[in-house]
Short mmCIF file of C-alpha atoms and ligand atoms in Angstrom, two decimals:
data_model
loop_
_atom_site.label_atom_id
_atom_site.label_comp_id
_atom_site.label_asym_id
_atom_site.label_seq_id
_atom_site.Cartn_x
_atom_site.Cartn_y
_atom_site.Cartn_z
CA MET A 6 177.53 -238.10 51.56
CA GLU A 7 179.31 -241.53 50.74
CA THR A 8 182.84 -242.35 51.29
CA ILE A 9 185.09 -244.92 49.94
CA PHE A 10 183.56 -247.56 52.77
CA SER A 11 180.22 -247.54 50.73
CA LYS A 12 182.16 -248.92 47.82
CA ILE A 13 183.79 -251.50 49.53
CA ILE A 14 180.57 -252.46 51.42
CA ARG A 15 179.26 -252.97 47.60
CA HIS A 16 182.23 -254.80 46.37
CA GLU A 17 183.17 -252.02 43.90
CA ILE A 18 186.60 -251.43 44.95
CA PRO A 19 188.98 -253.97 46.30
CA ALA A 20 189.45 -254.61 50.16
CA GLU A 21 190.24 -257.97 52.33
CA ILE A 22 186.30 -258.21 53.81
CA VAL A 23 186.93 -260.82 56.49
CA PHE A 24 183.14 -260.94 57.31
CA GLN A 25 179.89 -259.29 55.75
CA ASP A 26 176.04 -259.98 56.62
CA GLU A 27 172.85 -257.72 56.09
CA LEU A 28 174.10 -255.27 58.79
CA VAL A 29 177.68 -254.99 58.80
CA THR A 30 181.08 -255.34 56.96
CA ALA A 31 184.48 -255.80 58.22
CA PHE A 32 187.75 -255.31 56.58
CA ARG A 33 191.55 -255.09 56.97
CA ASP A 34 192.82 -251.73 57.41
CA ILE A 35 194.83 -250.49 54.44
CA SER A 36 197.43 -248.97 56.91
CA PRO A 37 197.38 -251.53 59.67
CA GLN A 38 198.62 -250.04 63.17
CA ALA A 39 198.70 -253.54 64.45
CA PRO A 40 199.32 -257.26 63.35
CA THR A 41 195.73 -257.61 63.23
CA HIS A 42 193.80 -254.28 62.32
CA ILE A 43 190.41 -254.54 61.15
CA LEU A 44 187.61 -251.92 60.37
CA ILE A 45 183.71 -252.73 61.21
CA VAL A 46 181.45 -250.72 59.34
CA PRO A 47 177.59 -250.46 59.36
CA ASN A 48 176.47 -251.28 55.63
CA LYS A 49 174.11 -248.00 56.31
CA LEU A 50 176.11 -244.92 56.06
CA ILE A 51 176.19 -243.27 59.59
CA PRO A 52 178.76 -240.26 59.18
CA THR A 53 179.53 -239.90 63.01
CA ILE A 54 178.49 -241.41 66.27
CA ASN A 55 176.75 -238.00 66.68
CA ASP A 56 174.49 -239.27 64.02
CA VAL A 57 173.31 -242.69 65.65
CA THR A 58 169.86 -243.00 66.49
CA VAL A 59 167.72 -245.43 68.49
CA GLN A 60 167.00 -247.43 65.55
CA ASP A 61 170.65 -248.15 65.02
CA GLU A 62 171.01 -249.81 68.60
CA ALA A 63 170.63 -253.37 66.76
CA THR A 64 173.32 -252.58 64.32
CA LEU A 65 175.98 -251.29 66.61
CA GLY A 66 175.63 -253.91 69.18
CA HIS A 67 176.20 -256.41 66.13
CA MET A 68 179.04 -254.84 65.36
CA VAL A 69 180.55 -255.50 68.94
CA THR A 70 179.29 -259.02 68.38
CA VAL A 71 181.12 -259.60 65.12
CA ALA A 72 184.21 -257.86 66.54
CA ALA A 73 184.17 -260.66 69.08
CA LYS A 74 183.64 -263.25 66.66
CA ILE A 75 186.56 -261.77 64.17
CA ALA A 76 188.93 -261.39 67.38
CA LYS A 77 188.57 -265.27 67.82
CA GLN A 78 188.82 -265.74 64.03
CA GLU A 79 192.31 -263.58 64.17
CA GLY A 80 193.21 -265.87 67.24
CA VAL A 81 193.86 -262.47 69.58
CA ASP A 82 190.30 -263.50 71.81
CA GLU A 83 192.80 -264.74 74.25
CA SER A 84 195.87 -262.48 74.21
CA GLY A 85 193.69 -259.29 73.85
CA TYR A 86 192.40 -256.56 71.62
CA ARG A 87 191.18 -253.01 71.51
CA LEU A 88 187.99 -251.51 70.14
CA ILE A 89 188.13 -247.73 68.93
CA MET A 90 185.56 -245.65 67.32
CA ASN A 91 187.00 -242.03 66.45
CA CYS A 92 184.39 -239.06 66.25
CA ASN A 93 185.30 -236.05 64.59
CA SER A 94 188.62 -233.98 64.46
CA ASP A 95 189.92 -234.40 68.06
CA ALA A 96 189.75 -238.23 68.27
CA GLY A 97 191.09 -237.95 64.45
CA GLN A 98 188.19 -238.97 62.31
CA GLU A 99 189.29 -239.28 58.80
CA VAL A 100 186.32 -241.21 56.92
CA PHE A 101 182.96 -239.87 57.75
CA HIS A 102 181.19 -243.52 57.85
CA ILE A 103 181.34 -244.80 61.47
CA HIS A 104 183.65 -247.40 61.91
CA MET A 105 185.18 -249.81 64.77
CA HIS A 106 188.74 -250.42 64.77
CA LEU A 107 189.79 -253.74 66.06
CA LEU A 108 193.27 -253.68 66.85
CA GLY A 109 195.48 -256.83 68.14
CA GLY A 110 198.39 -258.93 67.96
CA LYS A 111 200.70 -257.03 69.85
CA LYS A 112 201.05 -255.25 73.17
CA LEU A 113 198.94 -251.85 72.71
CA GLY A 114 199.95 -248.76 74.55
CA ASN A 115 197.51 -247.35 77.15
CA ILE A 116 195.87 -244.02 76.10
CA VAL A 117 193.08 -244.07 79.00
P1 AMP B 9 189.48 -243.05 61.22
O1 AMP B 9 190.66 -242.24 61.58
O2 AMP B 9 188.97 -243.71 62.48
O3 AMP B 9 188.70 -242.55 60.56
O4 AMP B 9 190.35 -244.34 60.31
C1 AMP B 9 189.95 -244.21 59.23
C2 AMP B 9 190.84 -245.73 58.57
O5 AMP B 9 190.57 -246.14 57.36
C3 AMP B 9 192.31 -245.37 59.01
O6 AMP B 9 192.63 -246.15 59.79
C4 AMP B 9 192.67 -245.60 57.43
O7 AMP B 9 193.85 -246.36 57.40
C5 AMP B 9 191.50 -246.80 57.02
N1 AMP B 9 191.10 -246.58 55.36
C6 AMP B 9 191.27 -245.75 54.61
N2 AMP B 9 191.02 -246.14 53.27
C7 AMP B 9 190.70 -247.37 53.37
C8 AMP B 9 190.55 -248.30 52.40
N3 AMP B 9 190.33 -248.33 51.03
N4 AMP B 9 190.57 -249.62 53.02
C9 AMP B 9 190.84 -249.76 54.32
N5 AMP B 9 191.16 -249.31 55.13
C10 AMP B 9 191.03 -247.98 55.02
#
């Protein structure tokens, strides 16, 4: 089932999109947890990491390449940043369209 992210990808609702191509869309999180907080989302709807298939590997790899490009654009590539993907309830996944959080611009607490 579609989420709000599909509407953002299709530009049907507003979001601050910082990057988009045929595979992924990246936009600022509406409730930022760090000075830089961007979500990198595959254009194709994949509900959770559990639903990823071998056919999605290029897209998932591209999400990381795009994250590095955005980190540079945001000026956090040297200071550092964190990439997070939450899966299901114990991880606190709220939107069931996979996404990678890019967090940076401050000292992030250790979680692992
Ligand atoms: P997660 O808990 O990993 O599913 O993260 C979902 C993220 O989506 C949260 O950080 C929300 O703040 C963010 N979010 C929800 N709706 C929007 C929206 N319309 N635009 C931007 N970010 C959103």
